[in-house]
């Protein structure tokens, strides 16, 4: 099938590459000229395991193309997939200006029937706005004879495993009331639906809401577990033992119940805020969602508070080694990352940071530029040299089994503040290192 994807960001690029891999002819369009030029040169703008080879191979085979030419892109695809960003506005609501700009472009350039698919995470009712904008643009052109339909097809990708999530999806949600649109969408996703039926078809508004409900449910699990961790610490319980105990209950499970420094990234923070604003719009008091957001915001300061208490508020002139900058492992994404809150609090207190992350160093440089109180190190070992303590903000695999003797020798104070509970306190104690983690008593 011929498919056009608007937006070559995280969602659009991954989805386009995976669809091209199974044989669809995909044209990706974006207004960012430099991004398009780099992609045509084989340079991938984001780090995601497996994505670079997928894009390069399919680009070389001619199954995926990148352009800024919206007119040619609209003409190419029977399906027009909208995967542009929906950044939060000043009040936290989702900003639909990019989505509606694409809708207008489709209405302006289409010369044959189209199926428009909303892939971006959007508030309930957005597909209706897309439909109205296209219809108005067609009317202004005098082309009301051109038929089109608008469907919702939200993405469910996890950064760090997005290619796998796209290739072997748990479910494919399609919101449409049109039998012909459903048939086309089934053909589009047939290569991913062979093992067993994964497509769930529902009305458009329910499909739009499903994405928000899923992300807010996962965010709630994270905030709940962080609240339990903080309480366990006060009560003298070990949250890691508690996690194993409750995770063994199949009604709860082990996913998303790891205590830590809160959620970040491009989805959970934005989507929780957007759903709170949507609730306010219909005069519904989203008490639980507001509590989830409040707990998460406070959780991002937990590690700094531990450090500040330990050093009795005297952080000026101290140097801290920081392992992890990305909001989670296997990505270079630092959007709303707990590490940012931690670093900025340390700087405000007069401390310096020596940081290392396997993938997010360039992103950190782009965000903060050159600073005297930030040293980006080439290895995790280099970050330790002369530091007063080691702080861990991201659970990269390469951090899980360090040489604790080397850590102790490199630090001026043998102490670790672990925001991800990577280590066994008893093992750390045997190496003569003081250990502070989340939801466990200090060792």
Tab-separated table of C-alpha atoms in Angstrom:
chain	number	residue	atom	x	y	z
A	1	UNK	CA	0.000	0.000	0.000
A	2	UNK	CA	1.023	3.610	-0.493
A	3	UNK	CA	1.270	5.409	2.830
A	4	UNK	CA	2.157	8.979	3.776
A	5	UNK	CA	3.399	9.774	7.285
A	6	UNK	CA	3.374	13.375	8.491
A	7	UNK	CA	5.986	13.932	11.185
A	8	UNK	CA	9.397	12.240	11.334
A	9	UNK	CA	9.682	12.308	15.090
A	10	UNK	CA	9.858	9.392	17.447
A	11	UNK	CA	6.472	7.880	16.579
A	12	UNK	CA	6.384	8.685	12.889
A	13	UNK	CA	9.863	7.457	12.033
A	14	UNK	CA	9.574	4.156	13.899
A	15	UNK	CA	6.115	3.391	12.526
A	16	UNK	CA	7.117	4.353	8.989
A	17	UNK	CA	10.255	2.206	9.053
A	18	UNK	CA	8.425	-0.853	10.365
A	19	UNK	CA	5.642	-0.512	7.779
A	20	UNK	CA	8.230	-0.112	5.016
A	21	UNK	CA	10.011	-3.228	6.251
A	22	UNK	CA	6.960	-5.378	5.462
A	23	UNK	CA	6.654	-3.961	1.949
A	24	UNK	CA	4.519	-0.840	2.102
A	25	UNK	CA	5.676	2.187	0.110
A	26	UNK	CA	6.089	4.980	2.646
A	27	UNK	CA	6.734	8.685	2.127
A	28	UNK	CA	7.601	10.643	5.277
A	29	UNK	CA	7.109	14.403	5.234
A	30	UNK	CA	8.352	16.970	7.722
A	31	UNK	CA	8.811	20.757	7.758
A	32	UNK	CA	12.302	20.395	9.281
A	33	UNK	CA	14.567	20.698	6.226
A	34	UNK	CA	17.741	19.708	8.079
A	35	UNK	CA	16.138	16.613	9.571
A	36	UNK	CA	14.953	15.485	6.133
A	37	UNK	CA	18.401	16.107	4.632
A	38	UNK	CA	20.104	14.120	7.394
A	39	UNK	CA	17.706	11.201	7.017
A	40	UNK	CA	18.303	11.113	3.282
A	41	UNK	CA	22.022	10.920	4.131
A	42	UNK	CA	21.396	7.993	6.482
A	43	UNK	CA	21.723	9.995	9.717
A	44	UNK	CA	19.070	9.033	12.290
A	45	UNK	CA	17.963	11.862	14.621
A	46	UNK	CA	17.121	9.679	17.629
A	47	UNK	CA	18.661	6.687	19.372
A	48	UNK	CA	16.399	3.647	19.412
A	49	UNK	CA	17.707	0.051	19.340
A	50	UNK	CA	17.310	-1.474	15.870
A	51	UNK	CA	15.992	1.677	14.201
A	52	UNK	CA	19.092	2.858	12.356
A	53	UNK	CA	19.563	-0.310	10.300
A	54	UNK	CA	15.839	-0.542	9.629
A	55	UNK	CA	15.706	2.985	8.214
A	56	UNK	CA	18.908	2.670	6.188
A	57	UNK	CA	17.984	-0.672	4.625
A	58	UNK	CA	14.486	0.381	3.621
A	59	UNK	CA	15.665	3.755	2.363
A	60	UNK	CA	18.263	2.028	0.206
A	61	UNK	CA	15.564	-0.326	-1.096
A	62	UNK	CA	13.328	2.621	-1.989
A	63	UNK	CA	10.497	1.622	0.334
A	64	UNK	CA	10.826	4.705	2.546
A	65	UNK	CA	11.478	8.251	1.367
A	66	UNK	CA	11.856	11.551	3.191
A	67	UNK	CA	10.671	14.900	1.890
A	68	UNK	CA	9.481	18.386	2.792
A	69	UNK	CA	7.122	18.433	-0.212
A	70	UNK	CA	3.653	18.130	1.322
A	71	UNK	CA	1.881	18.262	-2.036
A	72	UNK	CA	3.778	15.268	-3.427
A	73	UNK	CA	3.418	13.406	-0.134
A	74	UNK	CA	-0.360	13.854	-0.035
A	75	UNK	CA	-0.679	12.668	-3.611
A	76	UNK	CA	1.375	9.549	-2.802
A	77	UNK	CA	-0.636	7.951	-0.051
A	78	UNK	CA	-4.038	6.339	0.013
A	79	UNK	CA	-3.552	6.555	3.780
A	80	UNK	CA	-2.421	9.835	5.326
A	81	UNK	CA	-1.020	9.159	8.797
A	82	UNK	CA	-0.648	12.117	11.172
A	83	UNK	CA	2.200	11.550	13.637
A	84	UNK	CA	3.237	15.103	14.484
A	85	UNK	CA	3.843	16.329	18.017
A	86	UNK	CA	1.153	17.504	20.404
A	87	UNK	CA	3.236	19.509	22.889
A	88	UNK	CA	1.647	20.726	26.101
A	89	UNK	CA	0.354	24.275	26.080
A	90	UNK	CA	0.959	26.695	28.921
A	91	UNK	CA	-2.069	25.308	30.784
A	92	UNK	CA	-1.019	21.657	30.245
A	93	UNK	CA	-3.576	20.900	27.542
A	94	UNK	CA	-2.444	19.290	24.281
A	95	UNK	CA	-1.575	21.823	21.585
A	96	UNK	CA	-3.185	20.691	18.329
A	97	UNK	CA	-1.747	23.351	16.025
A	98	UNK	CA	0.571	20.908	14.232
A	99	UNK	CA	-2.133	18.266	13.872
A	100	UNK	CA	-4.604	20.751	12.399
A	101	UNK	CA	-1.926	22.253	10.146
A	102	UNK	CA	-1.429	18.801	8.637
A	103	UNK	CA	-5.206	18.405	8.247
A	104	UNK	CA	-5.292	21.683	6.347
A	105	UNK	CA	-2.391	20.593	4.131
A	106	UNK	CA	-4.175	17.346	3.307
A	107	UNK	CA	-7.365	19.228	2.431
A	108	UNK	CA	-5.397	21.685	0.324
A	109	UNK	CA	-3.413	19.109	-1.657
A	110	UNK	CA	-5.610	16.015	-2.000
A	111	UNK	CA	-7.017	15.230	-5.441
A	112	UNK	CA	-8.378	11.726	-4.725
A	113	UNK	CA	-10.195	9.980	-1.852
A	114	UNK	CA	-8.077	9.565	1.289
A	115	UNK	CA	-8.159	7.859	4.647
A	116	UNK	CA	-6.657	10.120	7.286
A	117	UNK	CA	-5.308	8.311	10.339
A	118	UNK	CA	-4.600	10.047	13.625
A	119	UNK	CA	-1.482	8.432	15.111
A	120	UNK	CA	-0.526	11.264	17.457
A	121	UNK	CA	-1.708	11.198	21.052
A	122	UNK	CA	-4.637	13.612	20.987
A	123	UNK	CA	-7.563	14.582	23.220
A	124	UNK	CA	-10.954	13.001	22.686
A	125	UNK	CA	-12.738	14.785	19.824
A	126	UNK	CA	-9.582	15.632	17.836
A	127	UNK	CA	-10.488	13.425	14.884
A	128	UNK	CA	-13.705	15.401	14.586
A	129	UNK	CA	-11.644	18.604	14.448
A	130	UNK	CA	-9.389	17.081	11.796
A	131	UNK	CA	-12.427	16.115	9.761
A	132	UNK	CA	-13.916	19.600	10.068
A	133	UNK	CA	-10.645	21.290	9.059
A	134	UNK	CA	-10.224	19.092	5.969
A	135	UNK	CA	-13.859	19.601	4.992
A	136	UNK	CA	-13.556	23.381	5.350
A	137	UNK	CA	-10.387	23.434	3.251
A	138	UNK	CA	-12.001	21.302	0.532
A	139	UNK	CA	-15.036	23.584	0.529
A	140	UNK	CA	-12.819	26.629	0.076
A	141	UNK	CA	-11.282	24.872	-2.936
A	142	UNK	CA	-14.669	23.951	-4.346
A	143	UNK	CA	-13.754	20.258	-4.045
A	144	UNK	CA	-16.446	18.984	-1.703
A	145	UNK	CA	-16.804	16.060	-4.113
A	146	UNK	CA	-13.589	14.500	-2.746
A	147	UNK	CA	-14.403	11.770	-0.239
A	148	UNK	CA	-12.315	11.159	2.871
A	149	UNK	CA	-12.586	9.501	6.274
A	150	UNK	CA	-10.750	10.140	9.533
A	151	UNK	CA	-9.812	7.251	11.828
A	152	UNK	CA	-7.949	7.017	15.123
A	153	UNK	CA	-5.005	4.616	15.426
A	154	UNK	CA	-3.072	5.509	18.585
A	155	UNK	CA	0.487	4.279	19.093
A	156	UNK	CA	1.615	2.205	22.059
A	157	UNK	CA	5.397	2.375	21.753
A	158	UNK	CA	7.876	2.280	24.617
A	159	UNK	CA	11.091	4.189	24.128
A	160	UNK	CA	13.911	1.688	24.171
A	161	UNK	CA	11.789	-1.085	22.639
A	162	UNK	CA	9.761	0.823	20.057
A	163	UNK	CA	10.839	-1.218	17.038
A	164	UNK	CA	9.906	-4.461	18.777
A	165	UNK	CA	6.627	-2.944	19.980
A	166	UNK	CA	5.789	-1.974	16.386
A	167	UNK	CA	6.913	-5.255	14.870
A	168	UNK	CA	5.116	-7.434	17.417
A	169	UNK	CA	2.321	-5.274	18.829
A	170	UNK	CA	0.243	-6.435	21.789
A	171	UNK	CA	-2.804	-4.771	20.255
A	172	UNK	CA	-3.704	-2.558	17.315
A	173	UNK	CA	-6.413	-0.068	18.242
A	174	UNK	CA	-8.470	1.358	15.374
A	175	UNK	CA	-11.257	3.852	15.886
A	176	UNK	CA	-13.689	4.002	12.984
A	177	UNK	CA	-17.360	3.515	12.176
A	178	UNK	CA	-16.651	2.874	8.493
A	179	UNK	CA	-16.496	-0.705	7.248
A	180	UNK	CA	-14.409	0.317	4.230
A	181	UNK	CA	-11.892	2.167	6.419
A	182	UNK	CA	-11.699	-0.833	8.750
A	183	UNK	CA	-10.971	-3.076	5.755
A	184	UNK	CA	-8.129	-0.810	4.591
A	185	UNK	CA	-6.631	-0.672	8.086
A	186	UNK	CA	-6.798	-4.455	8.361
A	187	UNK	CA	-4.896	-4.698	5.059
A	188	UNK	CA	-2.287	-2.185	6.285
A	189	UNK	CA	-1.601	-4.133	9.483
A	190	UNK	CA	-2.135	-7.658	8.117
A	191	UNK	CA	1.606	-8.515	8.322
A	192	UNK	CA	1.514	-7.862	12.092
A	193	UNK	CA	-1.746	-9.697	12.693
A	194	UNK	CA	-0.962	-13.201	11.439
A	195	UNK	CA	-0.257	-15.057	14.692
A	196	UNK	CA	-3.557	-14.155	16.310
A	197	UNK	CA	-6.136	-11.379	16.109
A	198	UNK	CA	-4.626	-8.203	17.548
A	199	UNK	CA	-6.835	-5.554	16.021
A	200	UNK	CA	-9.475	-4.039	18.279
A	201	UNK	CA	-11.964	-1.850	16.435
A	202	UNK	CA	-14.071	0.682	18.301
A	203	UNK	CA	-15.598	4.101	17.866
A	204	UNK	CA	-13.231	7.011	17.236
A	205	UNK	CA	-13.659	8.766	20.589
A	206	UNK	CA	-13.045	5.569	22.538
A	207	UNK	CA	-9.876	4.907	20.543
A	208	UNK	CA	-8.585	8.398	21.281
A	209	UNK	CA	-9.362	7.955	24.973
A	210	UNK	CA	-7.777	4.480	25.134
A	211	UNK	CA	-4.307	5.939	24.579
A	212	UNK	CA	-4.665	8.445	27.414
A	213	UNK	CA	-6.231	5.880	29.739
A	214	UNK	CA	-3.381	3.414	29.118
A	215	UNK	CA	-0.623	5.937	29.789
A	216	UNK	CA	-2.358	7.366	32.840
A	217	UNK	CA	-2.863	3.862	34.253
A	218	UNK	CA	0.864	3.137	33.929
A	219	UNK	CA	1.766	6.513	35.402
A	220	UNK	CA	-0.547	5.751	38.316
A	221	UNK	CA	1.237	2.447	39.010
A	222	UNK	CA	4.591	4.242	39.071
A	223	UNK	CA	3.394	7.004	41.400
A	224	UNK	CA	1.660	4.506	43.666
A	225	UNK	CA	4.826	2.450	44.000
A	226	UNK	CA	6.914	5.519	44.703
A	227	UNK	CA	4.511	6.554	47.426
A	228	UNK	CA	4.712	3.076	48.939
A	229	UNK	CA	8.529	3.281	48.762
A	230	UNK	CA	8.600	6.547	50.661
A	231	UNK	CA	6.232	5.140	53.274
A	232	UNK	CA	8.195	1.869	53.550
A	233	UNK	CA	11.332	3.830	54.290
A	234	UNK	CA	9.612	5.613	57.184
A	235	UNK	CA	8.168	2.359	58.532
A	236	UNK	CA	11.411	0.402	58.302
A	237	UNK	CA	10.249	-1.948	55.536
A	238	UNK	CA	12.207	-2.857	52.382
A	239	UNK	CA	10.251	-1.823	49.293
A	240	UNK	CA	12.203	-4.263	47.111
A	241	UNK	CA	10.919	-7.181	49.173
A	242	UNK	CA	7.450	-5.640	49.096
A	243	UNK	CA	7.683	-5.321	45.306
A	244	UNK	CA	8.411	-9.033	44.959
A	245	UNK	CA	5.568	-9.869	47.296
A	246	UNK	CA	2.891	-7.853	45.529
A	247	UNK	CA	4.248	-8.547	42.044
A	248	UNK	CA	3.693	-12.260	42.547
A	249	UNK	CA	-0.032	-11.540	42.594
A	250	UNK	CA	-1.126	-11.982	38.942
A	251	UNK	CA	-3.734	-9.238	39.410
A	252	UNK	CA	-0.859	-6.809	40.005
A	253	UNK	CA	2.132	-8.251	38.122
A	254	UNK	CA	5.741	-7.112	38.077
A	255	UNK	CA	5.560	-4.428	35.399
A	256	UNK	CA	5.750	-0.745	36.322
A	257	UNK	CA	6.107	-1.368	40.070
A	258	UNK	CA	9.790	-0.499	40.386
A	259	UNK	CA	10.335	2.372	42.825
A	260	UNK	CA	12.573	5.187	41.689
A	261	UNK	CA	12.739	8.868	40.855
A	262	UNK	CA	9.464	9.192	38.993
A	263	UNK	CA	8.459	8.989	35.352
A	264	UNK	CA	9.681	11.314	32.605
A	265	UNK	CA	9.947	11.320	28.834
A	266	UNK	CA	7.656	12.629	26.148
A	267	UNK	CA	4.476	10.735	27.038
A	268	UNK	CA	3.488	10.159	30.652
A	269	UNK	CA	3.984	13.701	32.017
A	270	UNK	CA	2.333	15.309	29.000
A	271	UNK	CA	-0.558	12.863	28.804
A	272	UNK	CA	-1.422	12.976	32.503
A	273	UNK	CA	-1.540	16.781	32.347
A	274	UNK	CA	-3.582	16.733	29.145
A	275	UNK	CA	-6.181	14.373	30.596
A	276	UNK	CA	-6.435	16.518	33.735
A	277	UNK	CA	-7.120	19.536	31.501
A	278	UNK	CA	-9.649	17.557	29.469
A	279	UNK	CA	-11.413	16.617	32.708
A	280	UNK	CA	-11.505	20.255	33.750
A	281	UNK	CA	-13.061	21.067	30.388
A	282	UNK	CA	-16.078	18.904	31.218
A	283	UNK	CA	-16.082	20.008	34.877
A	284	UNK	CA	-14.901	16.629	36.181
A	285	UNK	CA	-12.581	16.618	39.183
A	286	UNK	CA	-9.752	14.201	38.272
A	287	UNK	CA	-8.571	13.780	41.869
A	288	UNK	CA	-6.543	10.637	41.257
A	289	UNK	CA	-4.733	12.009	38.209
A	290	UNK	CA	-3.838	15.194	40.061
A	291	UNK	CA	-2.403	13.106	42.900
A	292	UNK	CA	-0.409	10.997	40.422
A	293	UNK	CA	1.155	14.131	38.939
A	294	UNK	CA	1.853	15.674	42.344
A	295	UNK	CA	3.563	12.541	43.641
A	296	UNK	CA	5.668	12.303	40.495
A	297	UNK	CA	6.795	15.908	40.693
A	298	UNK	CA	7.832	15.457	44.319
A	299	UNK	CA	9.549	12.123	43.632
A	300	UNK	CA	12.021	13.742	41.261
A	301	UNK	CA	13.498	15.635	44.224
A	302	UNK	CA	13.857	12.619	46.542
A	303	UNK	CA	17.479	11.845	45.683
A	304	UNK	CA	18.588	15.449	46.038
A	305	UNK	CA	16.865	15.632	49.420
A	306	UNK	CA	18.799	12.550	50.572
A	307	UNK	CA	22.084	14.052	49.403
A	308	UNK	CA	21.313	17.417	50.965
A	309	UNK	CA	20.432	15.867	54.322
A	310	UNK	CA	23.538	13.704	54.374
A	311	UNK	CA	25.825	16.674	53.771
A	312	UNK	CA	23.759	18.819	56.191
A	313	UNK	CA	22.892	21.352	53.511
A	314	UNK	CA	26.536	22.125	52.798
A	315	UNK	CA	26.802	21.262	49.093
A	316	UNK	CA	28.667	24.344	47.910
A	317	UNK	CA	31.983	23.308	46.388
A	318	UNK	CA	31.095	19.608	46.406
A	319	UNK	CA	31.443	17.489	43.257
A	320	UNK	CA	29.054	14.652	42.470
A	321	UNK	CA	29.407	11.825	39.977
A	322	UNK	CA	26.126	11.230	38.157
A	323	UNK	CA	25.421	8.011	36.285
A	324	UNK	CA	22.484	8.386	33.939
A	325	UNK	CA	20.963	11.395	32.183
A	326	UNK	CA	18.185	9.922	30.017
A	327	UNK	CA	14.778	9.470	31.610
A	328	UNK	CA	15.096	5.705	31.092
A	329	UNK	CA	17.662	3.289	29.624
A	330	UNK	CA	17.976	2.511	25.894
A	331	UNK	CA	17.112	6.041	24.828
A	332	UNK	CA	18.814	9.429	24.617
A	333	UNK	CA	15.600	11.246	25.579
A	334	UNK	CA	16.042	13.709	28.451
A	335	UNK	CA	12.593	15.269	28.287
A	336	UNK	CA	11.349	15.658	31.875
A	337	UNK	CA	14.139	13.336	33.053
A	338	UNK	CA	14.640	13.101	36.833
A	339	UNK	CA	18.364	13.638	36.234
A	340	UNK	CA	17.612	17.172	35.062
A	341	UNK	CA	15.783	18.023	38.295
A	342	UNK	CA	18.642	16.518	40.284
A	343	UNK	CA	21.408	18.354	38.416
A	344	UNK	CA	19.635	21.687	38.505
A	345	UNK	CA	19.065	21.381	42.262
A	346	UNK	CA	22.736	20.524	42.804
A	347	UNK	CA	23.867	23.501	40.731
A	348	UNK	CA	21.532	25.812	42.612
A	349	UNK	CA	23.125	24.589	45.851
A	350	UNK	CA	26.604	25.383	44.502
A	351	UNK	CA	27.718	21.856	43.630
A	352	UNK	CA	29.396	20.541	40.491
A	353	UNK	CA	28.334	17.490	38.460
A	354	UNK	CA	30.496	14.981	36.587
A	355	UNK	CA	28.028	13.051	34.438
A	356	UNK	CA	28.037	10.010	32.197
A	357	UNK	CA	25.299	8.387	30.123
A	358	UNK	CA	25.799	5.792	27.353
A	359	UNK	CA	23.584	7.690	24.881
A	360	UNK	CA	22.347	11.049	26.219
A	361	UNK	CA	25.620	13.012	26.422
A	362	UNK	CA	25.028	14.931	23.190
A	363	UNK	CA	21.458	15.698	24.226
A	364	UNK	CA	22.675	16.972	27.601
A	365	UNK	CA	25.197	19.211	25.847
A	366	UNK	CA	22.451	20.553	23.589
A	367	UNK	CA	20.210	21.348	26.564
A	368	UNK	CA	22.736	22.891	28.950
A	369	UNK	CA	25.627	23.986	26.745
A	370	UNK	CA	28.997	24.697	28.338
A	371	UNK	CA	28.899	25.144	32.096
A	372	UNK	CA	31.707	25.310	34.617
A	373	UNK	CA	29.642	23.165	37.000
A	374	UNK	CA	29.013	20.374	34.469
A	375	UNK	CA	31.644	17.974	33.188
A	376	UNK	CA	30.471	15.359	30.683
A	377	UNK	CA	32.743	12.326	30.982
A	378	UNK	CA	33.621	9.685	28.411
A	379	UNK	CA	33.168	6.739	30.764
A	380	UNK	CA	31.339	6.002	33.973
A	381	UNK	CA	34.686	5.472	35.677
A	382	UNK	CA	35.923	8.911	34.633
A	383	UNK	CA	32.872	10.501	36.233
A	384	UNK	CA	33.899	9.072	39.617
A	385	UNK	CA	37.338	10.668	39.872
A	386	UNK	CA	37.546	12.965	42.846
A	387	UNK	CA	33.772	13.082	43.354
A	388	UNK	CA	32.311	13.371	46.840
A	389	UNK	CA	29.603	10.778	46.113
A	390	UNK	CA	28.065	8.724	43.300
A	391	UNK	CA	24.462	9.434	42.307
A	392	UNK	CA	22.503	7.078	40.019
A	393	UNK	CA	19.521	8.422	38.071
A	394	UNK	CA	19.055	5.940	35.193
A	395	UNK	CA	19.091	2.125	35.341
A	396	UNK	CA	21.365	1.388	32.365
A	397	UNK	CA	22.553	-2.225	32.239
A	398	UNK	CA	26.170	-1.095	32.174
A	399	UNK	CA	25.695	0.348	35.677
A	400	UNK	CA	24.469	-2.872	37.258
A	401	UNK	CA	27.758	-4.613	37.988
A	402	UNK	CA	30.532	-2.064	38.527
A	403	UNK	CA	33.769	-2.699	40.394
A	404	UNK	CA	32.748	-1.492	43.831
A	405	UNK	CA	36.377	-1.445	44.925
A	406	UNK	CA	37.150	0.929	42.052
A	407	UNK	CA	34.132	3.055	42.975
A	408	UNK	CA	35.317	3.279	46.572
A	409	UNK	CA	38.879	4.167	45.564
A	410	UNK	CA	37.760	6.922	43.164
A	411	UNK	CA	35.337	8.710	45.503
A	412	UNK	CA	36.530	11.068	48.219
A	413	UNK	CA	33.597	9.836	50.332
A	414	UNK	CA	32.650	6.166	49.862
A	415	UNK	CA	28.904	6.691	49.422
A	416	UNK	CA	26.307	5.894	46.749
A	417	UNK	CA	22.886	7.515	46.401
A	418	UNK	CA	20.984	5.132	44.138
A	419	UNK	CA	17.725	6.421	42.681
A	420	UNK	CA	17.014	3.123	40.911
A	421	UNK	CA	17.777	0.466	43.563
A	422	UNK	CA	20.314	-1.279	41.355
A	423	UNK	CA	22.336	-2.913	44.116
A	424	UNK	CA	21.996	-5.239	47.074
A	425	UNK	CA	22.680	-3.185	50.235
A	426	UNK	CA	24.496	-6.142	51.839
A	427	UNK	CA	26.908	-6.418	48.915
A	428	UNK	CA	27.609	-2.683	49.004
A	429	UNK	CA	28.222	-2.826	52.775
A	430	UNK	CA	30.805	-5.612	52.327
A	431	UNK	CA	32.808	-3.255	50.146
A	432	UNK	CA	32.791	-0.574	52.800
A	433	UNK	CA	30.507	1.800	50.917
A	434	UNK	CA	27.583	3.623	52.506
A	435	UNK	CA	24.433	3.122	50.470
A	436	UNK	CA	21.227	5.165	50.262
A	437	UNK	CA	18.468	4.003	47.916
A	438	UNK	CA	14.709	4.358	47.479
A	439	UNK	CA	12.333	2.780	49.972
A	440	UNK	CA	15.030	0.942	51.914
A	441	UNK	CA	16.893	1.789	55.099
A	442	UNK	CA	20.409	3.175	54.576
A	443	UNK	CA	23.109	0.481	54.717
